[in-house]
Tab-separated table of C-alpha atoms in Angstrom:
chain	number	residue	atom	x	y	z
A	27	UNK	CA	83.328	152.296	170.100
A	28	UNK	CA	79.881	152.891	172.138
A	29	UNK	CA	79.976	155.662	174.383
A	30	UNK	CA	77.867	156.917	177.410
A	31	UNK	CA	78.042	160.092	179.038
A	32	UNK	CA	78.272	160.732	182.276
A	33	UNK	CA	74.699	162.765	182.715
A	34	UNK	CA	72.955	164.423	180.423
A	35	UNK	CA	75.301	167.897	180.758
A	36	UNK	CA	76.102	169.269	177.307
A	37	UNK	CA	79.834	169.156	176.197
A	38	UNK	CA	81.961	172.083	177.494
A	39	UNK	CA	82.535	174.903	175.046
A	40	UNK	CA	86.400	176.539	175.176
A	41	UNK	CA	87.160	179.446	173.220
A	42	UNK	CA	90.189	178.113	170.762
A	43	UNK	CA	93.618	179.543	170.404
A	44	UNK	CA	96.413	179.363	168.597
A	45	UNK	CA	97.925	176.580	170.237
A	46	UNK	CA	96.159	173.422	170.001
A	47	UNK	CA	97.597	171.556	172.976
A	48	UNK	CA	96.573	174.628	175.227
A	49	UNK	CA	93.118	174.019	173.439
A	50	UNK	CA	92.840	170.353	174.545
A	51	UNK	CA	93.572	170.981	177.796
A	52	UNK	CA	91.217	173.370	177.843
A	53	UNK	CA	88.677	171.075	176.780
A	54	UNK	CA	90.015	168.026	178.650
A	55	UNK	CA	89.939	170.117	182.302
A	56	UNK	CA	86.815	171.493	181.664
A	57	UNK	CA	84.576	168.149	180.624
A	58	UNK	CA	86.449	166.817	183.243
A	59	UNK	CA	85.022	169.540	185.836
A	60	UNK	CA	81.447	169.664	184.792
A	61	UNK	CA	81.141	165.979	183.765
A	62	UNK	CA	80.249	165.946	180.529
A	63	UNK	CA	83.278	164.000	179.066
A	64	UNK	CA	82.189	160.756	177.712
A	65	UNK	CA	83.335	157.724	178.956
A	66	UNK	CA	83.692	154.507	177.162
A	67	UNK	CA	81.320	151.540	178.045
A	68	UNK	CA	82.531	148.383	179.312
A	69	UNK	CA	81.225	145.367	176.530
A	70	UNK	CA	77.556	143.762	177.188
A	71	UNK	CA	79.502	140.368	177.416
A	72	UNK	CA	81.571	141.640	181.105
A	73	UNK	CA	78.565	143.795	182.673
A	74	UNK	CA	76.362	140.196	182.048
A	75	UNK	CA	78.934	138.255	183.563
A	76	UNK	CA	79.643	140.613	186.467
A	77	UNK	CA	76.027	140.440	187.081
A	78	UNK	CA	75.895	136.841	187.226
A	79	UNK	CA	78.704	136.467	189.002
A	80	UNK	CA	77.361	139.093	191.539
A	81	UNK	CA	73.889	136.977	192.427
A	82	UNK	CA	74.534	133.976	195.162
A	83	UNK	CA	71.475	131.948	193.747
A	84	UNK	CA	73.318	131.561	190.307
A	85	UNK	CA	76.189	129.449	189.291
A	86	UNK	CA	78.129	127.582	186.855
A	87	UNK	CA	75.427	126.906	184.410
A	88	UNK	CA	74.206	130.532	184.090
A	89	UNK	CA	77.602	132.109	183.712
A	90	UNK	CA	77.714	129.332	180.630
A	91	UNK	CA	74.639	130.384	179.244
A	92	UNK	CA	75.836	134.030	179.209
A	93	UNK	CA	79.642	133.112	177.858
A	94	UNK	CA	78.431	130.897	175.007
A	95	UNK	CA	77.091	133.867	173.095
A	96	UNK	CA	81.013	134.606	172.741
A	97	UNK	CA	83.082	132.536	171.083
A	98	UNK	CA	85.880	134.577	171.649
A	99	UNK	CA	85.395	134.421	175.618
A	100	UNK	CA	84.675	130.699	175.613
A	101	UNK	CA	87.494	129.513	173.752
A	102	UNK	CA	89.862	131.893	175.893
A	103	UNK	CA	88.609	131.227	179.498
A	104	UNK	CA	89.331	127.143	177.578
A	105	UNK	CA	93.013	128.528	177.002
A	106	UNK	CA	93.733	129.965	180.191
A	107	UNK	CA	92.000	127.517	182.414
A	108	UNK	CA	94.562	124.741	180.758
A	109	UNK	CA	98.118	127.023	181.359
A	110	UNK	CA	100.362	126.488	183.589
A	111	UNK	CA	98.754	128.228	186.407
A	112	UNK	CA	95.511	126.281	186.551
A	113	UNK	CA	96.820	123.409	184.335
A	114	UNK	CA	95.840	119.845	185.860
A	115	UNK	CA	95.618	116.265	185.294
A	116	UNK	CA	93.169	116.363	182.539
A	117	UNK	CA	92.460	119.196	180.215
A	118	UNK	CA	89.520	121.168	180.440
A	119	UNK	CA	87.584	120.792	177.259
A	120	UNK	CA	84.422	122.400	178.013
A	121	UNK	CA	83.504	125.657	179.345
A	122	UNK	CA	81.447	124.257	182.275
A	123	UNK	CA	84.510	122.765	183.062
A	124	UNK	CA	87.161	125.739	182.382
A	125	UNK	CA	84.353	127.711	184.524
A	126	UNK	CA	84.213	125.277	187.385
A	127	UNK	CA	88.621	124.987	187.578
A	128	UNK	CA	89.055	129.006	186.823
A	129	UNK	CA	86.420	130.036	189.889
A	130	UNK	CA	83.833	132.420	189.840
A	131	UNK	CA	85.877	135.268	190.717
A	132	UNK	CA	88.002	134.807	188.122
A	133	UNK	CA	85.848	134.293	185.379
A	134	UNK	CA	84.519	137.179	186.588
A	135	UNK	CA	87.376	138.958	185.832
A	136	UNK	CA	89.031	137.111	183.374
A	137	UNK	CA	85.775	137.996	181.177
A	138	UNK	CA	85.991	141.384	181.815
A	139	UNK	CA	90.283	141.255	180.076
A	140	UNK	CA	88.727	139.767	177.625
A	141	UNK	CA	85.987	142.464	176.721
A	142	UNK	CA	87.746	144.908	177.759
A	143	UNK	CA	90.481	144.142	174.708
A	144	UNK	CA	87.469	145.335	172.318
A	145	UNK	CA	88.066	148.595	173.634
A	146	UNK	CA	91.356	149.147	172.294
A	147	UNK	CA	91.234	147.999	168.654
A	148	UNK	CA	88.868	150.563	166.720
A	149	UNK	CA	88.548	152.004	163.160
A	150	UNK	CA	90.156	155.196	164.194
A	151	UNK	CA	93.154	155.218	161.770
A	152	UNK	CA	94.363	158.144	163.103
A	153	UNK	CA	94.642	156.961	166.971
A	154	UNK	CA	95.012	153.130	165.789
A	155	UNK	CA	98.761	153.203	166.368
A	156	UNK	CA	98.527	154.735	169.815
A	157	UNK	CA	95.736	152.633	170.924
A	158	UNK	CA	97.883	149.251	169.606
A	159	UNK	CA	100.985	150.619	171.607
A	160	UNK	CA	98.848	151.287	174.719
A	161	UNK	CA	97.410	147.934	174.851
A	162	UNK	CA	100.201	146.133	174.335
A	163	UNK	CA	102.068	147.924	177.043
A	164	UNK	CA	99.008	147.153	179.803
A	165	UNK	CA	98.960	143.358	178.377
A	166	UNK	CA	102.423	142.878	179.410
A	167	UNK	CA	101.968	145.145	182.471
A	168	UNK	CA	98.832	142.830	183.791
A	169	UNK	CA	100.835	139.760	182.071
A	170	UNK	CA	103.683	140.021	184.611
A	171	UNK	CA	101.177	141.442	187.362
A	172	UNK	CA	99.713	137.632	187.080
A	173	UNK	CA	102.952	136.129	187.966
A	174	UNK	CA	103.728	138.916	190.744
A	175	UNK	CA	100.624	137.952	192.350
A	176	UNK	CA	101.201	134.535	193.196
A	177	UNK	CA	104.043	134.996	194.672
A	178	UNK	CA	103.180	138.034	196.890
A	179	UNK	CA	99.796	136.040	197.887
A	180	UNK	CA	97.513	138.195	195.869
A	181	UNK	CA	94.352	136.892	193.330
A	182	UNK	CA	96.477	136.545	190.170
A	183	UNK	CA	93.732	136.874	187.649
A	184	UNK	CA	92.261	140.411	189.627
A	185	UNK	CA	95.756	141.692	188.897
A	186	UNK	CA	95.853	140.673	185.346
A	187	UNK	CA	92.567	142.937	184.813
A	188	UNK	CA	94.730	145.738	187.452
A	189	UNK	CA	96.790	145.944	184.975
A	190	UNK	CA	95.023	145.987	181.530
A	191	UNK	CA	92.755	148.771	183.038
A	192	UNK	CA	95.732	151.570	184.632
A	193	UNK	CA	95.273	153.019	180.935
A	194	UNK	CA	91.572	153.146	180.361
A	195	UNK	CA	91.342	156.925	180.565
A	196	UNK	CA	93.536	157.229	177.578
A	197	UNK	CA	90.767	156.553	175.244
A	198	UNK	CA	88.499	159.120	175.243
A	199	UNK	CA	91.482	161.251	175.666
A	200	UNK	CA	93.001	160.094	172.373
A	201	UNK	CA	89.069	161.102	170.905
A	202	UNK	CA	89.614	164.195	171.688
A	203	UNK	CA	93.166	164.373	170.080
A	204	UNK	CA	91.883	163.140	166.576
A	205	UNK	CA	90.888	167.140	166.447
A	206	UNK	CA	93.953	168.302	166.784
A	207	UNK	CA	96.039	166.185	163.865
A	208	UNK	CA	99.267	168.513	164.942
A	209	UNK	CA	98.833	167.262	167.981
A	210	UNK	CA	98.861	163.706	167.279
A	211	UNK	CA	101.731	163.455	165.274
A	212	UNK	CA	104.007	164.810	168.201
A	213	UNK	CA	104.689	161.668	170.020
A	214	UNK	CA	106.071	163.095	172.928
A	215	UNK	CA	103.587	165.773	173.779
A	216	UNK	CA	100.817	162.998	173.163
A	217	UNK	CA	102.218	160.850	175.834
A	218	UNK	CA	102.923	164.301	178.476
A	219	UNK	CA	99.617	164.625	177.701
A	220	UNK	CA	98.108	160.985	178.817
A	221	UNK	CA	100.516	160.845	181.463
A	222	UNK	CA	99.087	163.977	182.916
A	223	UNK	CA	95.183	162.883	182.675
A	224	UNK	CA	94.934	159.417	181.932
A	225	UNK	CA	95.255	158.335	185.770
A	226	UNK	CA	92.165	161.174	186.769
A	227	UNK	CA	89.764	159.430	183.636
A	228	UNK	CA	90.733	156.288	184.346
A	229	UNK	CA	89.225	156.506	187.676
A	230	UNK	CA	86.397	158.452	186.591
A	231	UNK	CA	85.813	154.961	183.868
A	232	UNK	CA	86.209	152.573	186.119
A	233	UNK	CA	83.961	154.244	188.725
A	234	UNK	CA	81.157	154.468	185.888
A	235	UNK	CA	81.696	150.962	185.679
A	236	UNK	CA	81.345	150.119	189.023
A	237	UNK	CA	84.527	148.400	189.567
A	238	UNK	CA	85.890	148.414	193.329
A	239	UNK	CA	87.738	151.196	194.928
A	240	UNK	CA	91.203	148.772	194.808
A	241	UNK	CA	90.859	149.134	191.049
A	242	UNK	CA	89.483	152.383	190.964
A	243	UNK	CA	92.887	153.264	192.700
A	244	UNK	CA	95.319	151.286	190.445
A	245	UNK	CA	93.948	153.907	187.422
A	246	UNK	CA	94.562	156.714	189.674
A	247	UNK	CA	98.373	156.149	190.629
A	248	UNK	CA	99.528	154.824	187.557
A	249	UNK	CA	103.082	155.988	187.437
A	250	UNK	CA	102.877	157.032	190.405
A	251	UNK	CA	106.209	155.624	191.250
A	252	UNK	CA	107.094	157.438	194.678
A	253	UNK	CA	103.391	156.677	195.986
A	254	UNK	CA	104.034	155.368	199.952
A	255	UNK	CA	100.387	155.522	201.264
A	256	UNK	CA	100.011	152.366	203.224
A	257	UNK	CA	102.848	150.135	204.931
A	258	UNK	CA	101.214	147.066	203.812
A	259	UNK	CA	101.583	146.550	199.487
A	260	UNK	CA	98.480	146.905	197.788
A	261	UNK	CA	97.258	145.670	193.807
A	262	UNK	CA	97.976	149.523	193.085
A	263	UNK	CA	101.465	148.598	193.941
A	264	UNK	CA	101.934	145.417	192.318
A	265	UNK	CA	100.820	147.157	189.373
A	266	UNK	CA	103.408	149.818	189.965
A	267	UNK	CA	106.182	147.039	190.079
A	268	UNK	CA	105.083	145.690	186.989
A	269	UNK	CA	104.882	148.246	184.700
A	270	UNK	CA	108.332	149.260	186.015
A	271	UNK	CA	109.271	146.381	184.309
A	272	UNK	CA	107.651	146.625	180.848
A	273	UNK	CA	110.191	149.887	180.799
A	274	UNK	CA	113.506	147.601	180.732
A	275	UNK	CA	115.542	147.913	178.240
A	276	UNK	CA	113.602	150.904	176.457
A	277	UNK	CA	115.469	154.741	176.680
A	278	UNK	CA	112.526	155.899	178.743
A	279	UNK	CA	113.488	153.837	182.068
A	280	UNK	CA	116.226	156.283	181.895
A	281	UNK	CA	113.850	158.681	183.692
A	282	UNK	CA	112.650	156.671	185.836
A	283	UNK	CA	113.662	156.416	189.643
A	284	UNK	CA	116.048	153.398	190.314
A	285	UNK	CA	113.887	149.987	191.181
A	286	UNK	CA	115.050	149.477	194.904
A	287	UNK	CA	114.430	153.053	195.981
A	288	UNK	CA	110.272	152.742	194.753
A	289	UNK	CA	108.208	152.073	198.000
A	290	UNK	CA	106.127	149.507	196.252
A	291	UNK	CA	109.002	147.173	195.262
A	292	UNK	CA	110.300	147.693	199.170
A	293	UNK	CA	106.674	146.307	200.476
A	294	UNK	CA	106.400	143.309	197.923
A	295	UNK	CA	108.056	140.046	198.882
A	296	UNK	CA	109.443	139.661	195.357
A	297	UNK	CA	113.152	138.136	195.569
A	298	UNK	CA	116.467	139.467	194.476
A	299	UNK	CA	117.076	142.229	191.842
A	300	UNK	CA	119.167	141.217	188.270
A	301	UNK	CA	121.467	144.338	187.811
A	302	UNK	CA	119.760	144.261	184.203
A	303	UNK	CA	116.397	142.631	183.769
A	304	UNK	CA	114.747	143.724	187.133
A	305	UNK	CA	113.437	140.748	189.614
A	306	UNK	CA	115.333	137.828	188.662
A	307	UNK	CA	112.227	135.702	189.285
A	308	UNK	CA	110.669	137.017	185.909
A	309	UNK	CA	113.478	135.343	184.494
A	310	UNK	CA	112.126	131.924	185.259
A	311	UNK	CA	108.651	132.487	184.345
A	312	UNK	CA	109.412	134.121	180.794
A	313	UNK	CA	107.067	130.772	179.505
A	314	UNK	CA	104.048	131.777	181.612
A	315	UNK	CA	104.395	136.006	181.478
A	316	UNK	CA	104.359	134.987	177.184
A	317	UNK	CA	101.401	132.665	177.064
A	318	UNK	CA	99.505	135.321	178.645
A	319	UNK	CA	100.231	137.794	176.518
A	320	UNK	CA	99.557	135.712	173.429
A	321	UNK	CA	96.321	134.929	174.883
A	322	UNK	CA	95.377	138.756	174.911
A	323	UNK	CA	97.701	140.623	171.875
């Protein structure tokens, strides 16, 4: 994975100790203070398409040029512009035309999910297992997110990229932990350990990025579950919901705070609660929340 810092400040030096995780955190706190932690670089393929999508005086035909030079991309802005969501009539069978149903907005984003997929599958044997579990939680996360949106009037394919993004800032995070090989084969403290700073990197990524402050945000209150800011719901809360949801049915919902009592769920217009499986809505769109996942796993 290609890496840029932040400026030009040399890495923070910590005198080690003993204890290795008191040695991370050392490290972690103080790259994070001075700015020299490296930050992972979003994929040519997204910053060329947010570009293009950025300039008024360009449209269909130049996002196309840009997209062709990914196969990957083309052939799964194709898929998604022909699911259920955007499915009509006749099939889209060219990109021009996948572009020209999907919107520029969301190939925008759509583009960026894609690239930003890279991210997560490296060489790294030793972090390959976390990274693959991480992922998979934030597809199914932004999955459902998609199918939250449309029903609480929100841009369904900006909260699909909301939520494959929350858990950015566990990357270079899990760098740093290939040092400590202790470390990473203690499950638990590994995931105390993103839970306390992957929210604080993740905004510090996606603000290096230049994503918007509503995204910015969703990285920053990740798990946040208590978080009652604003009457009115916002994506950060939608995400919230979401990955509430992706907890069913595993022990660690056990420590989480009962659905009904988090704010978010309170401000989002999402239906009636199934005493097991959460909003009994999902329930119905099983089909869709799968076909995006299988698009992005």
């Amino acid at each position: 994975m290609e890496s840029m810092p932040t400026n030009p400040k040399p890495p923070s030096i910590v005198r080690a100790s003993s204890d290795p995780q008191k040695d991370l955190l050392r490290q972690v706190t103080a790259s994070l203070k001075d700015g020299s932690l490296e930050l992972p670089s979003l994929p040519d393929v997204a910053l060329e398409v947010r570009s293009v999508a950025a300039e008024r005086d360009l449209g269909i035909s130049d996002l196309v040029t840009v997209i062709q030079q990914d196969p990957g991309l083309s052939t799964y802005l194709i898929k998604v512009s022909n699911s259920v969501y955007y499915r009509r009539a006749k099939p889209a069978l060219t990109l021009a035309q996948a572009i020209s149903r999907l919107g520029v907005s969301s190939t925008r984003d759509l583009s960026s999910s894609y690239a930003i997929r890279t991210l997560f599958f490296m060489r790294n044997k030793e972090i390959k297992g976390y990274l693959r579990d991480i992922w998979q939680r934030s597809v199914y996360t932004g999955s459902l997110a998609h199918v939250m949106a449309e029903r609480c009037n929100m841009a369904p394919d900006r909260a699909l990229l909301a939520g494959l993004i929350q858990d950015i800032g566990a990357l270079p995070l899990l760098m740093h932990l290939e040092k400590y090989p202790a470390l990473l084969a203690d499950r638990d403290k590994v995931t105390a350990l993103i839970n306390q700073y992957s929210g604080k990197i993740s905004a510090l990524i996606l603000n290096a990025w230049h994503f918007d402050d509503e995204l910015v945000n969703v990285g920053l209150e990740r798990e946040n579950w208590l978080r009652d800011k604003r009457p009115q719901a916002d994506l950060a809360d939608l995400i919230l919901v979401a990955r509430y949801h992706t907890y069913i049915g595993e022990t660690a919902v056990r420590g989480l705070p009962p659905l009904f009592q988090i704010p978010a769920f309170r401000k989002l217009p999402l239906g009636e609660l199934d005493p097991e499986e959460g909003l009994a809505f999902i329930k119905t769109a099983k089909a869709e929340v799968e076909a995006m996942r299988q698009a992005l796993v």
